[in-house]
């Protein structure tokens, strides 16, 4: 049977990257951080002056991931989720953290 694809999503600072890497090291599944993938491949579509960050080219990210997702066994880490095809994932985890904890984490970041 094909290995499952897992989506870890949720607000920045909730622990997606920490959990995703830990899960990958224990399960042997492949961990992919979409932010890093976009940076490496420059999968951007302009720059958001208001937020001071590049705008993700969602279509190119989906194209880039398609073959690996078809194969299975991938853990995806990203704070957004609406542009991913539903068919990719066997299970989706939305991580949450108490706002007071989250505030301190993002402040130190
Ligand atoms: N389960 C947890 N318990 C306590 N601290 C955590 C936990 N998961 C992550 N953290 C801490 O919270 C911060 C943000 O985690 P990170 O994995 O980078 O979040 P995200 O990838 O969602 O932005 C880091 O300092 C990390 O060490
Ligand atoms: Mg992260």
PDB file of C-alpha atoms and ligand atoms in Angstrom:
ATOM      1  CA  UNK A   1       0.000   0.000   0.000  1.00  0.00           C
ATOM      2  CA  UNK A   2       1.057   3.555  -0.681  1.00  0.00           C
ATOM      3  CA  UNK A   3       2.401   5.492   2.308  1.00  0.00           C
ATOM      4  CA  UNK A   4       0.164   8.313   3.537  1.00  0.00           C
ATOM      5  CA  UNK A   5       0.565  12.000   2.826  1.00  0.00           C
ATOM      6  CA  UNK A   6       0.146  14.242   5.869  1.00  0.00           C
ATOM      7  CA  UNK A   7      -0.553  17.979   6.005  1.00  0.00           C
ATOM      8  CA  UNK A   8       0.570  19.941   9.055  1.00  0.00           C
ATOM      9  CA  UNK A   9      -0.973  23.393   9.006  1.00  0.00           C
ATOM     10  CA  UNK A  10      -1.844  26.229  11.409  1.00  0.00           C
ATOM     11  CA  UNK A  11      -0.728  29.725  12.373  1.00  0.00           C
ATOM     12  CA  UNK A  12       3.032  30.453  12.412  1.00  0.00           C
ATOM     13  CA  UNK A  13       4.600  29.455  15.733  1.00  0.00           C
ATOM     14  CA  UNK A  14       2.253  26.593  16.607  1.00  0.00           C
ATOM     15  CA  UNK A  15       4.936  23.933  16.127  1.00  0.00           C
ATOM     16  CA  UNK A  16       4.472  22.587  12.598  1.00  0.00           C
ATOM     17  CA  UNK A  17       8.167  22.425  11.756  1.00  0.00           C
ATOM     18  CA  UNK A  18       9.150  20.910  15.098  1.00  0.00           C
ATOM     19  CA  UNK A  19       6.462  18.229  14.841  1.00  0.00           C
ATOM     20  CA  UNK A  20       7.004  17.605  11.129  1.00  0.00           C
ATOM     21  CA  UNK A  21      10.730  16.955  11.477  1.00  0.00           C
ATOM     22  CA  UNK A  22      10.223  14.752  14.532  1.00  0.00           C
ATOM     23  CA  UNK A  23       7.515  12.797  12.760  1.00  0.00           C
ATOM     24  CA  UNK A  24       9.716  12.362   9.685  1.00  0.00           C
ATOM     25  CA  UNK A  25      12.666  11.119  11.724  1.00  0.00           C
ATOM     26  CA  UNK A  26      10.503   8.573  13.545  1.00  0.00           C
ATOM     27  CA  UNK A  27       8.406   7.398  10.589  1.00  0.00           C
ATOM     28  CA  UNK A  28      10.779   7.616   7.636  1.00  0.00           C
ATOM     29  CA  UNK A  29       8.273   9.801   5.761  1.00  0.00           C
ATOM     30  CA  UNK A  30       9.704  12.697   3.769  1.00  0.00           C
ATOM     31  CA  UNK A  31       9.406  16.147   5.341  1.00  0.00           C
ATOM     32  CA  UNK A  32       8.781  19.135   3.049  1.00  0.00           C
ATOM     33  CA  UNK A  33       8.637  22.718   4.301  1.00  0.00           C
ATOM     34  CA  UNK A  34       6.756  24.668   1.616  1.00  0.00           C
ATOM     35  CA  UNK A  35       8.336  27.972   2.668  1.00  0.00           C
ATOM     36  CA  UNK A  36      11.814  26.529   2.140  1.00  0.00           C
ATOM     37  CA  UNK A  37      10.781  24.851  -1.124  1.00  0.00           C
ATOM     38  CA  UNK A  38       9.496  28.177  -2.480  1.00  0.00           C
ATOM     39  CA  UNK A  39      12.675  29.939  -1.440  1.00  0.00           C
ATOM     40  CA  UNK A  40      14.949  27.347  -3.033  1.00  0.00           C
ATOM     41  CA  UNK A  41      13.002  27.318  -6.301  1.00  0.00           C
ATOM     42  CA  UNK A  42      12.098  31.028  -6.171  1.00  0.00           C
ATOM     43  CA  UNK A  43       8.458  30.005  -6.579  1.00  0.00           C
ATOM     44  CA  UNK A  44       7.229  33.543  -6.097  1.00  0.00           C
ATOM     45  CA  UNK A  45       4.814  35.805  -7.921  1.00  0.00           C
ATOM     46  CA  UNK A  46       5.724  39.359  -6.943  1.00  0.00           C
ATOM     47  CA  UNK A  47       6.317  41.056  -3.612  1.00  0.00           C
ATOM     48  CA  UNK A  48       3.822  42.147  -0.969  1.00  0.00           C
ATOM     49  CA  UNK A  49       4.859  45.670   0.057  1.00  0.00           C
ATOM     50  CA  UNK A  50       2.347  45.800   2.904  1.00  0.00           C
ATOM     51  CA  UNK A  51       3.570  42.639   4.624  1.00  0.00           C
ATOM     52  CA  UNK A  52       7.145  42.949   3.382  1.00  0.00           C
ATOM     53  CA  UNK A  53       7.410  39.431   1.982  1.00  0.00           C
ATOM     54  CA  UNK A  54       7.396  37.662  -1.375  1.00  0.00           C
ATOM     55  CA  UNK A  55       4.051  36.325  -2.629  1.00  0.00           C
ATOM     56  CA  UNK A  56       3.910  32.561  -3.038  1.00  0.00           C
ATOM     57  CA  UNK A  57       3.232  31.315  -6.568  1.00  0.00           C
ATOM     58  CA  UNK A  58       0.718  28.689  -5.487  1.00  0.00           C
ATOM     59  CA  UNK A  59       0.313  27.096  -8.921  1.00  0.00           C
ATOM     60  CA  UNK A  60       4.035  26.543  -9.286  1.00  0.00           C
ATOM     61  CA  UNK A  61       4.257  25.106  -5.761  1.00  0.00           C
ATOM     62  CA  UNK A  62       1.486  22.629  -6.604  1.00  0.00           C
ATOM     63  CA  UNK A  63       3.196  21.697  -9.901  1.00  0.00           C
ATOM     64  CA  UNK A  64       6.512  21.257  -8.095  1.00  0.00           C
ATOM     65  CA  UNK A  65       5.006  18.891  -5.510  1.00  0.00           C
ATOM     66  CA  UNK A  66       2.596  16.925  -7.697  1.00  0.00           C
ATOM     67  CA  UNK A  67       4.805  13.940  -8.567  1.00  0.00           C
ATOM     68  CA  UNK A  68       6.040  13.398  -5.011  1.00  0.00           C
ATOM     69  CA  UNK A  69       2.513  13.634  -3.647  1.00  0.00           C
ATOM     70  CA  UNK A  70       1.352  11.010  -6.137  1.00  0.00           C
ATOM     71  CA  UNK A  71       4.054   8.675  -4.859  1.00  0.00           C
ATOM     72  CA  UNK A  72       2.981   9.213  -1.230  1.00  0.00           C
ATOM     73  CA  UNK A  73       4.855   9.261   2.063  1.00  0.00           C
ATOM     74  CA  UNK A  74       5.182  13.033   2.327  1.00  0.00           C
ATOM     75  CA  UNK A  75       4.696  15.351   5.304  1.00  0.00           C
ATOM     76  CA  UNK A  76       3.836  18.886   4.150  1.00  0.00           C
ATOM     77  CA  UNK A  77       4.453  21.845   6.487  1.00  0.00           C
ATOM     78  CA  UNK A  78       2.771  25.146   5.633  1.00  0.00           C
ATOM     79  CA  UNK A  79       0.645  27.763   7.398  1.00  0.00           C
ATOM     80  CA  UNK A  80      -1.737  27.992   4.429  1.00  0.00           C
ATOM     81  CA  UNK A  81      -3.725  25.106   3.014  1.00  0.00           C
ATOM     82  CA  UNK A  82      -6.484  26.344   0.683  1.00  0.00           C
ATOM     83  CA  UNK A  83      -4.467  25.947  -2.533  1.00  0.00           C
ATOM     84  CA  UNK A  84      -3.451  22.319  -1.972  1.00  0.00           C
ATOM     85  CA  UNK A  85      -5.544  19.722  -3.825  1.00  0.00           C
ATOM     86  CA  UNK A  86      -7.657  17.806  -1.271  1.00  0.00           C
ATOM     87  CA  UNK A  87      -6.875  14.543  -3.018  1.00  0.00           C
ATOM     88  CA  UNK A  88      -3.218  14.810  -1.960  1.00  0.00           C
ATOM     89  CA  UNK A  89      -3.768  14.183   1.724  1.00  0.00           C
ATOM     90  CA  UNK A  90      -4.837  11.184   3.740  1.00  0.00           C
ATOM     91  CA  UNK A  91      -4.964  13.226   6.926  1.00  0.00           C
ATOM     92  CA  UNK A  92      -4.733  16.910   7.848  1.00  0.00           C
ATOM     93  CA  UNK A  93      -3.642  18.241  11.234  1.00  0.00           C
ATOM     94  CA  UNK A  94      -4.405  21.847  12.159  1.00  0.00           C
ATOM     95  CA  UNK A  95      -2.117  22.681  15.068  1.00  0.00           C
ATOM     96  CA  UNK A  96      -3.226  25.196  17.660  1.00  0.00           C
ATOM     97  CA  UNK A  97      -1.563  26.911  20.601  1.00  0.00           C
ATOM     98  CA  UNK A  98      -2.943  29.151  23.309  1.00  0.00           C
ATOM     99  CA  UNK A  99      -2.576  32.773  22.138  1.00  0.00           C
ATOM    100  CA  UNK A 100      -0.561  33.865  25.173  1.00  0.00           C
ATOM    101  CA  UNK A 101       2.007  31.128  24.439  1.00  0.00           C
ATOM    102  CA  UNK A 102       1.965  31.942  20.730  1.00  0.00           C
ATOM    103  CA  UNK A 103       2.547  35.638  21.371  1.00  0.00           C
ATOM    104  CA  UNK A 104       5.748  34.969  23.286  1.00  0.00           C
ATOM    105  CA  UNK A 105       7.006  32.550  20.624  1.00  0.00           C
ATOM    106  CA  UNK A 106       6.432  35.003  17.772  1.00  0.00           C
ATOM    107  CA  UNK A 107       7.900  37.870  19.759  1.00  0.00           C
ATOM    108  CA  UNK A 108      11.175  35.992  20.176  1.00  0.00           C
ATOM    109  CA  UNK A 109      11.128  35.183  16.467  1.00  0.00           C
TER     110      UNK A 109
HETATM  111  N1  LIG B   1       5.025  20.893  21.409  1.00  0.00           N
HETATM  112  C1  LIG B   1       5.733  21.959  21.747  1.00  0.00           C
HETATM  113  N2  LIG B   1       5.890  22.326  23.029  1.00  0.00           N
HETATM  114  C2  LIG B   1       6.589  23.432  23.340  1.00  0.00           C
HETATM  115  N3  LIG B   1       7.227  24.220  22.464  1.00  0.00           N
HETATM  116  C3  LIG B   1       7.119  23.895  21.181  1.00  0.00           C
HETATM  117  C4  LIG B   1       6.369  22.772  20.738  1.00  0.00           C
HETATM  118  N4  LIG B   1       6.420  22.718  19.382  1.00  0.00           N
HETATM  119  C5  LIG B   1       7.180  23.758  19.009  1.00  0.00           C
HETATM  120  N5  LIG B   1       7.603  24.462  20.068  1.00  0.00           N
HETATM  121  C6  LIG B   1       8.443  25.686  20.028  1.00  0.00           C
HETATM  122  O1  LIG B   1       7.651  26.721  19.454  1.00  0.00           O
HETATM  123  C7  LIG B   1       8.407  27.504  18.550  1.00  0.00           C
HETATM  124  C8  LIG B   1       7.781  27.469  17.180  1.00  0.00           C
HETATM  125  O2  LIG B   1       7.825  26.152  16.670  1.00  0.00           O
HETATM  126  P1  LIG B   1       7.913  25.840  15.119  1.00  0.00           P
HETATM  127  O3  LIG B   1       7.988  24.368  14.976  1.00  0.00           O
HETATM  128  O4  LIG B   1       8.994  26.652  14.488  1.00  0.00           O
HETATM  129  O5  LIG B   1       6.491  26.381  14.638  1.00  0.00           O
HETATM  130  P2  LIG B   1       5.932  26.649  13.166  1.00  0.00           P
HETATM  131  O6  LIG B   1       6.750  25.811  12.225  1.00  0.00           O
HETATM  132  O7  LIG B   1       4.483  26.240  13.218  1.00  0.00           O
HETATM  133  O8  LIG B   1       6.081  28.121  12.907  1.00  0.00           O
HETATM  134  C9  LIG B   1       9.821  26.937  18.589  1.00  0.00           C
HETATM  135  O9  LIG B   1      10.583  27.704  19.474  1.00  0.00           O
HETATM  136  C10 LIG B   1       9.636  25.525  19.119  1.00  0.00           C
HETATM  137  O10 LIG B   1      10.751  25.094  19.820  1.00  0.00           O
HETATM  138 MG1  LIG B   2       7.867  26.458  10.527  1.00  0.00          MG
END
